[in-house]
């Protein structure tokens, strides 16, 4: 898999983690388990900053724009459709031997797409 | 909450990252996906070790790489440095990122918190088999080589 694509997926998962730990209901349950979600969020934000710097600037800026617009900037391809906007992807995309070997975006919504296992 | 769970009742790894990787291998993912999930779980651990009871760790996250709940329980007789405390039982889970939000993730955490706060943690530490551990957590053991 393309390294930048891997980092974009990791960035997305990290953003989800930060968002979850800022969710009051999840915070309450994590505290019941003896964990400290607020402290973890601060550390995760630092790690997010470091990870983001490893991503090519163009992709990073696009990620931020997409995340701000849609809430999710990276989505899997499911049944040959972008799972963000559900648009059927062009045959050239689906048949390409270079799946996940480069950073691809959905031609309709612009989200980053990847093929999962 | 009857969820299928994978298990490894004889974890051989001697450090946290390797132990998490060992449990992730139970899931039917390619190595690339396993690596990305390991990165996510290990990042969470670096931010704050998820020790939820003396001897029990609970690495967990939501990820776009899974489309269903992935749960694994593991045990190490010798204990694994986490890294400050030794952990003997690991409850690992990854939940999918859904448009509906983190409700299911939260419900699973609440379910486990409730069980562990009662007498589940002590029972889990003394469980002799993965079947018994799964039963304590009210999960259903999934068929896999490690469970046989």
CSV table of C-alpha atoms in Angstrom, one decimal:
chain,number,residue,atom,x,y,z
A,1,UNK,CA,0.0,0.0,0.0
A,2,UNK,CA,1.1,3.5,-0.8
A,3,UNK,CA,2.8,5.0,2.3
A,4,UNK,CA,0.8,8.3,2.1
A,5,UNK,CA,-2.4,6.3,1.8
A,6,UNK,CA,-1.5,4.3,4.9
A,7,UNK,CA,-0.8,7.5,6.8
A,8,UNK,CA,-4.1,9.0,5.6
A,9,UNK,CA,-5.9,6.0,7.0
A,10,UNK,CA,-4.0,6.2,10.2
A,11,UNK,CA,-4.8,9.9,10.4
A,12,UNK,CA,-8.5,9.2,10.0
A,13,UNK,CA,-8.4,6.5,12.7
A,14,UNK,CA,-6.6,8.9,15.0
A,15,UNK,CA,-9.1,11.6,14.4
A,16,UNK,CA,-11.9,9.1,15.2
A,17,UNK,CA,-10.1,8.1,18.4
A,18,UNK,CA,-9.7,11.8,19.5
A,19,UNK,CA,-13.4,12.5,18.6
A,20,UNK,CA,-14.5,9.4,20.6
A,21,UNK,CA,-12.5,10.3,23.6
A,22,UNK,CA,-14.1,13.8,23.5
A,23,UNK,CA,-17.6,12.2,23.4
A,24,UNK,CA,-19.1,12.7,26.9
A,25,UNK,CA,-20.8,9.3,27.0
A,26,UNK,CA,-17.6,7.5,26.0
A,27,UNK,CA,-15.6,9.6,28.4
A,28,UNK,CA,-17.9,8.5,31.2
A,29,UNK,CA,-17.5,4.8,30.4
A,30,UNK,CA,-13.7,5.1,30.0
A,31,UNK,CA,-13.5,6.8,33.4
A,32,UNK,CA,-15.5,4.0,34.9
A,33,UNK,CA,-12.8,1.7,33.6
A,34,UNK,CA,-10.2,3.7,35.4
A,35,UNK,CA,-8.8,5.4,32.3
A,36,UNK,CA,-8.1,9.1,31.8
A,37,UNK,CA,-9.6,10.1,28.4
A,38,UNK,CA,-8.9,13.8,28.7
A,39,UNK,CA,-5.1,13.2,29.2
A,40,UNK,CA,-5.1,10.6,26.4
A,41,UNK,CA,-6.7,13.2,24.0
A,42,UNK,CA,-3.9,15.6,24.7
A,43,UNK,CA,-1.2,13.0,23.9
A,44,UNK,CA,-3.2,11.9,20.8
A,45,UNK,CA,-3.4,15.4,19.5
A,46,UNK,CA,0.4,15.7,19.7
A,47,UNK,CA,0.8,12.4,17.8
A,48,UNK,CA,-1.7,13.6,15.2
A,49,UNK,CA,0.4,16.6,14.6
A,50,UNK,CA,3.5,14.5,14.1
A,51,UNK,CA,1.7,12.1,11.8
A,52,UNK,CA,0.2,14.8,9.7
A,53,UNK,CA,3.6,16.3,9.0
A,54,UNK,CA,4.7,13.0,7.4
A,55,UNK,CA,1.9,13.3,4.8
A,56,UNK,CA,2.6,15.2,1.5
A,57,UNK,CA,1.3,18.7,2.0
A,58,UNK,CA,-1.2,18.5,-0.9
A,59,UNK,CA,-2.8,15.3,0.5
A,60,UNK,CA,-2.8,16.7,4.0
A,61,UNK,CA,-4.5,19.9,2.9
A,62,UNK,CA,-7.1,17.9,1.0
A,63,UNK,CA,-7.6,15.7,4.0
A,64,UNK,CA,-8.4,18.6,6.2
A,65,UNK,CA,-10.8,20.2,3.7
A,66,UNK,CA,-12.6,16.9,3.1
A,67,UNK,CA,-12.8,16.1,6.9
A,68,UNK,CA,-14.1,19.5,7.5
A,69,UNK,CA,-16.7,19.3,4.7
A,70,UNK,CA,-17.9,15.7,5.0
A,71,UNK,CA,-16.7,14.6,8.5
A,72,UNK,CA,-14.8,11.7,6.9
A,73,UNK,CA,-12.0,12.2,4.4
A,74,UNK,CA,-11.0,8.5,3.8
A,75,UNK,CA,-13.4,5.8,2.9
A,76,UNK,CA,-13.2,2.2,1.7
A,77,UNK,CA,-14.4,1.0,-1.7
A,78,UNK,CA,-17.3,-1.4,-1.2
A,79,UNK,CA,-18.8,-3.4,-4.1
A,80,UNK,CA,-17.0,-1.1,-6.5
A,81,UNK,CA,-18.6,2.0,-5.0
A,82,UNK,CA,-17.2,4.9,-3.0
A,83,UNK,CA,-18.6,4.2,0.5
A,84,UNK,CA,-18.7,7.9,1.1
A,85,UNK,CA,-21.1,9.0,-1.7
A,86,UNK,CA,-22.0,5.6,-3.0
A,87,UNK,CA,-21.1,6.5,-6.6
A,88,UNK,CA,-20.1,3.6,-8.8
A,89,UNK,CA,-16.5,3.9,-9.6
A,90,UNK,CA,-15.3,3.9,-13.3
A,91,UNK,CA,-14.2,0.6,-14.7
A,92,UNK,CA,-10.7,1.9,-15.1
A,93,UNK,CA,-10.5,2.4,-11.4
A,94,UNK,CA,-11.9,-0.9,-10.4
A,95,UNK,CA,-9.8,-2.9,-12.9
A,96,UNK,CA,-6.6,-1.1,-12.2
A,97,UNK,CA,-3.7,-3.3,-11.0
A,98,UNK,CA,-2.4,-0.4,-9.0
A,99,UNK,CA,-5.1,-0.5,-6.3
A,100,UNK,CA,-3.8,1.1,-3.1
A,101,UNK,CA,-0.4,1.6,-4.7
A,102,UNK,CA,-1.2,5.3,-5.1
A,103,UNK,CA,-3.3,7.9,-3.4
A,104,UNK,CA,-6.7,7.9,-5.3
A,105,UNK,CA,-9.8,10.0,-4.8
A,106,UNK,CA,-13.4,9.4,-5.7
A,107,UNK,CA,-14.1,11.2,-9.0
A,108,UNK,CA,-17.5,12.2,-7.6
A,109,UNK,CA,-17.0,13.4,-4.0
A,110,UNK,CA,-13.2,13.7,-3.9
A,111,UNK,CA,-12.8,11.6,-0.8
A,112,UNK,CA,-9.6,9.5,-0.5
A,113,UNK,CA,-10.5,5.9,-1.3
A,114,UNK,CA,-8.9,2.6,-0.6
A,115,UNK,CA,-9.6,-1.1,-1.3
A,116,UNK,CA,-9.9,-3.2,1.8
A,117,UNK,CA,-9.1,-6.9,2.4
B,1,UNK,CA,-24.3,-8.8,24.2
B,2,UNK,CA,-23.6,-12.0,22.3
B,3,UNK,CA,-20.6,-11.1,20.1
B,4,UNK,CA,-18.2,-13.6,18.5
B,5,UNK,CA,-14.8,-13.5,20.0
B,6,UNK,CA,-11.4,-14.9,18.9
B,7,UNK,CA,-9.0,-16.1,21.5
B,8,UNK,CA,-5.4,-17.0,22.2
B,9,UNK,CA,-5.0,-18.5,25.7
B,10,UNK,CA,-1.3,-18.9,25.4
B,11,UNK,CA,0.2,-15.6,24.3
B,12,UNK,CA,3.9,-16.0,23.8
B,13,UNK,CA,4.9,-12.4,23.2
B,14,UNK,CA,6.8,-10.7,25.9
B,15,UNK,CA,6.0,-7.0,25.2
B,16,UNK,CA,2.9,-5.0,24.6
B,17,UNK,CA,3.2,-4.3,20.9
B,18,UNK,CA,4.0,-7.9,20.1
B,19,UNK,CA,1.2,-9.2,22.2
B,20,UNK,CA,-1.3,-6.9,20.4
B,21,UNK,CA,0.1,-8.0,17.1
B,22,UNK,CA,-0.2,-11.7,18.1
B,23,UNK,CA,-3.9,-11.2,18.9
B,24,UNK,CA,-4.5,-9.2,15.6
B,25,UNK,CA,-3.2,-12.2,13.7
B,26,UNK,CA,-6.3,-14.1,14.9
B,27,UNK,CA,-8.5,-11.9,12.7
B,28,UNK,CA,-8.9,-12.7,9.0
B,29,UNK,CA,-7.0,-9.7,7.7
B,30,UNK,CA,-4.1,-9.3,5.3
B,31,UNK,CA,-0.8,-8.2,6.9
B,32,UNK,CA,-1.2,-4.6,5.7
B,33,UNK,CA,-4.5,-4.2,7.5
B,34,UNK,CA,-3.1,-5.9,10.6
B,35,UNK,CA,-0.2,-3.4,10.6
B,36,UNK,CA,-2.5,-0.4,10.3
B,37,UNK,CA,-4.7,-1.7,13.1
B,38,UNK,CA,-1.6,-2.3,15.2
B,39,UNK,CA,-0.5,1.3,14.6
B,40,UNK,CA,-3.9,2.5,15.8
B,41,UNK,CA,-4.1,0.4,18.9
B,42,UNK,CA,-0.4,1.0,19.8
B,43,UNK,CA,-0.9,4.8,19.4
B,44,UNK,CA,-3.8,4.6,21.9
B,45,UNK,CA,-1.6,2.7,24.3
B,46,UNK,CA,1.2,5.2,23.9
B,47,UNK,CA,-1.2,8.0,24.8
B,48,UNK,CA,-2.4,6.1,27.9
B,49,UNK,CA,-1.9,2.4,28.7
B,50,UNK,CA,-5.4,0.8,28.7
B,51,UNK,CA,-5.0,-1.1,32.0
B,52,UNK,CA,-8.6,-1.4,33.2
B,53,UNK,CA,-7.9,-3.6,36.3
B,54,UNK,CA,-4.8,-5.0,37.9
B,55,UNK,CA,-3.6,-7.6,35.4
B,56,UNK,CA,-6.1,-6.7,32.6
B,57,UNK,CA,-5.5,-4.5,29.6
B,58,UNK,CA,-8.1,-3.4,27.1
B,59,UNK,CA,-6.6,-2.2,23.8
B,60,UNK,CA,-9.5,-0.8,21.7
B,61,UNK,CA,-10.4,1.6,19.0
B,62,UNK,CA,-12.7,2.3,16.1
B,63,UNK,CA,-11.4,1.9,12.6
B,64,UNK,CA,-12.5,2.3,9.0
B,65,UNK,CA,-10.5,-0.9,8.3
B,66,UNK,CA,-13.1,-3.1,9.9
B,67,UNK,CA,-16.8,-3.5,8.9
B,68,UNK,CA,-17.9,-5.5,11.9
B,69,UNK,CA,-16.9,-5.9,15.6
B,70,UNK,CA,-13.6,-7.6,15.9
B,71,UNK,CA,-13.0,-8.9,19.5
B,72,UNK,CA,-10.2,-11.1,20.8
B,73,UNK,CA,-9.3,-12.2,24.3
B,74,UNK,CA,-5.8,-13.4,25.3
B,75,UNK,CA,-4.0,-14.7,28.3
B,76,UNK,CA,-0.3,-14.9,29.2
B,77,UNK,CA,0.6,-17.0,32.3
B,78,UNK,CA,3.9,-15.1,32.7
B,79,UNK,CA,2.4,-11.7,32.2
B,80,UNK,CA,3.3,-9.0,29.7
B,81,UNK,CA,4.9,-5.7,30.7
B,82,UNK,CA,2.4,-3.0,29.7
B,83,UNK,CA,5.0,-1.5,30.2
B,84,UNK,CA,4.8,-0.4,33.9
B,85,UNK,CA,2.5,-3.2,35.1
B,86,UNK,CA,2.3,-6.8,34.1
B,87,UNK,CA,-0.9,-7.8,32.3
B,88,UNK,CA,-2.1,-11.4,32.2
B,89,UNK,CA,-5.4,-11.0,30.3
B,90,UNK,CA,-6.0,-8.8,27.2
B,91,UNK,CA,-9.4,-7.9,25.9
B,92,UNK,CA,-8.9,-6.4,22.5
B,93,UNK,CA,-11.6,-4.9,20.3
B,94,UNK,CA,-12.0,-2.8,17.2
B,95,UNK,CA,-15.4,-1.5,16.2
B,96,UNK,CA,-16.3,-0.1,12.8
B,97,UNK,CA,-16.7,3.5,11.9
B,98,UNK,CA,-20.3,4.0,11.0
B,99,UNK,CA,-22.3,7.0,9.8
B,100,UNK,CA,-24.5,6.5,12.8
B,101,UNK,CA,-21.7,7.5,15.1
B,102,UNK,CA,-19.9,5.8,18.0
B,103,UNK,CA,-23.0,4.4,19.9
B,104,UNK,CA,-22.2,0.7,19.3
B,105,UNK,CA,-18.6,1.3,20.4
B,106,UNK,CA,-19.8,3.1,23.5
B,107,UNK,CA,-22.3,0.3,24.3
B,108,UNK,CA,-19.5,-2.3,24.1
B,109,UNK,CA,-17.3,-0.3,26.5
B,110,UNK,CA,-20.3,0.2,28.9
B,111,UNK,CA,-21.0,-3.6,28.7
B,112,UNK,CA,-17.4,-4.4,29.6
B,113,UNK,CA,-17.1,-1.7,32.3
B,114,UNK,CA,-20.2,-3.1,34.0
B,115,UNK,CA,-19.0,-6.7,33.9
B,116,UNK,CA,-15.5,-5.8,35.1
B,117,UNK,CA,-16.7,-3.5,37.9
B,118,UNK,CA,-18.8,-6.3,39.3
B,119,UNK,CA,-16.7,-9.4,39.9
B,120,UNK,CA,-15.9,-10.1,36.2
B,121,UNK,CA,-12.3,-9.0,36.4
B,122,UNK,CA,-11.4,-11.5,39.2
B,123,UNK,CA,-13.3,-14.2,37.4
B,124,UNK,CA,-11.5,-13.4,34.2
B,125,UNK,CA,-8.1,-13.6,35.7
B,126,UNK,CA,-8.8,-17.0,37.2
B,127,UNK,CA,-10.6,-18.4,34.1
B,128,UNK,CA,-9.1,-21.7,33.0
B,129,UNK,CA,-10.2,-21.6,29.3
B,130,UNK,CA,-11.1,-19.1,26.6
B,131,UNK,CA,-14.6,-20.6,26.7
B,132,UNK,CA,-15.0,-19.7,30.3
B,133,UNK,CA,-13.5,-16.2,29.7
B,134,UNK,CA,-15.9,-15.6,26.8
B,135,UNK,CA,-18.8,-16.7,28.9
B,136,UNK,CA,-17.8,-14.3,31.7
B,137,UNK,CA,-17.7,-11.5,29.2
B,138,UNK,CA,-21.0,-12.7,27.7
B,139,UNK,CA,-19.4,-13.3,24.3
B,140,UNK,CA,-19.6,-16.3,22.0
B,141,UNK,CA,-16.3,-18.0,21.2
B,142,UNK,CA,-15.5,-18.0,17.5
B,143,UNK,CA,-14.1,-21.1,15.8
B,144,UNK,CA,-10.4,-20.7,15.1
B,145,UNK,CA,-7.3,-22.8,15.3
B,146,UNK,CA,-6.3,-21.1,18.6
B,147,UNK,CA,-9.6,-22.0,20.1
B,148,UNK,CA,-9.4,-25.7,19.3
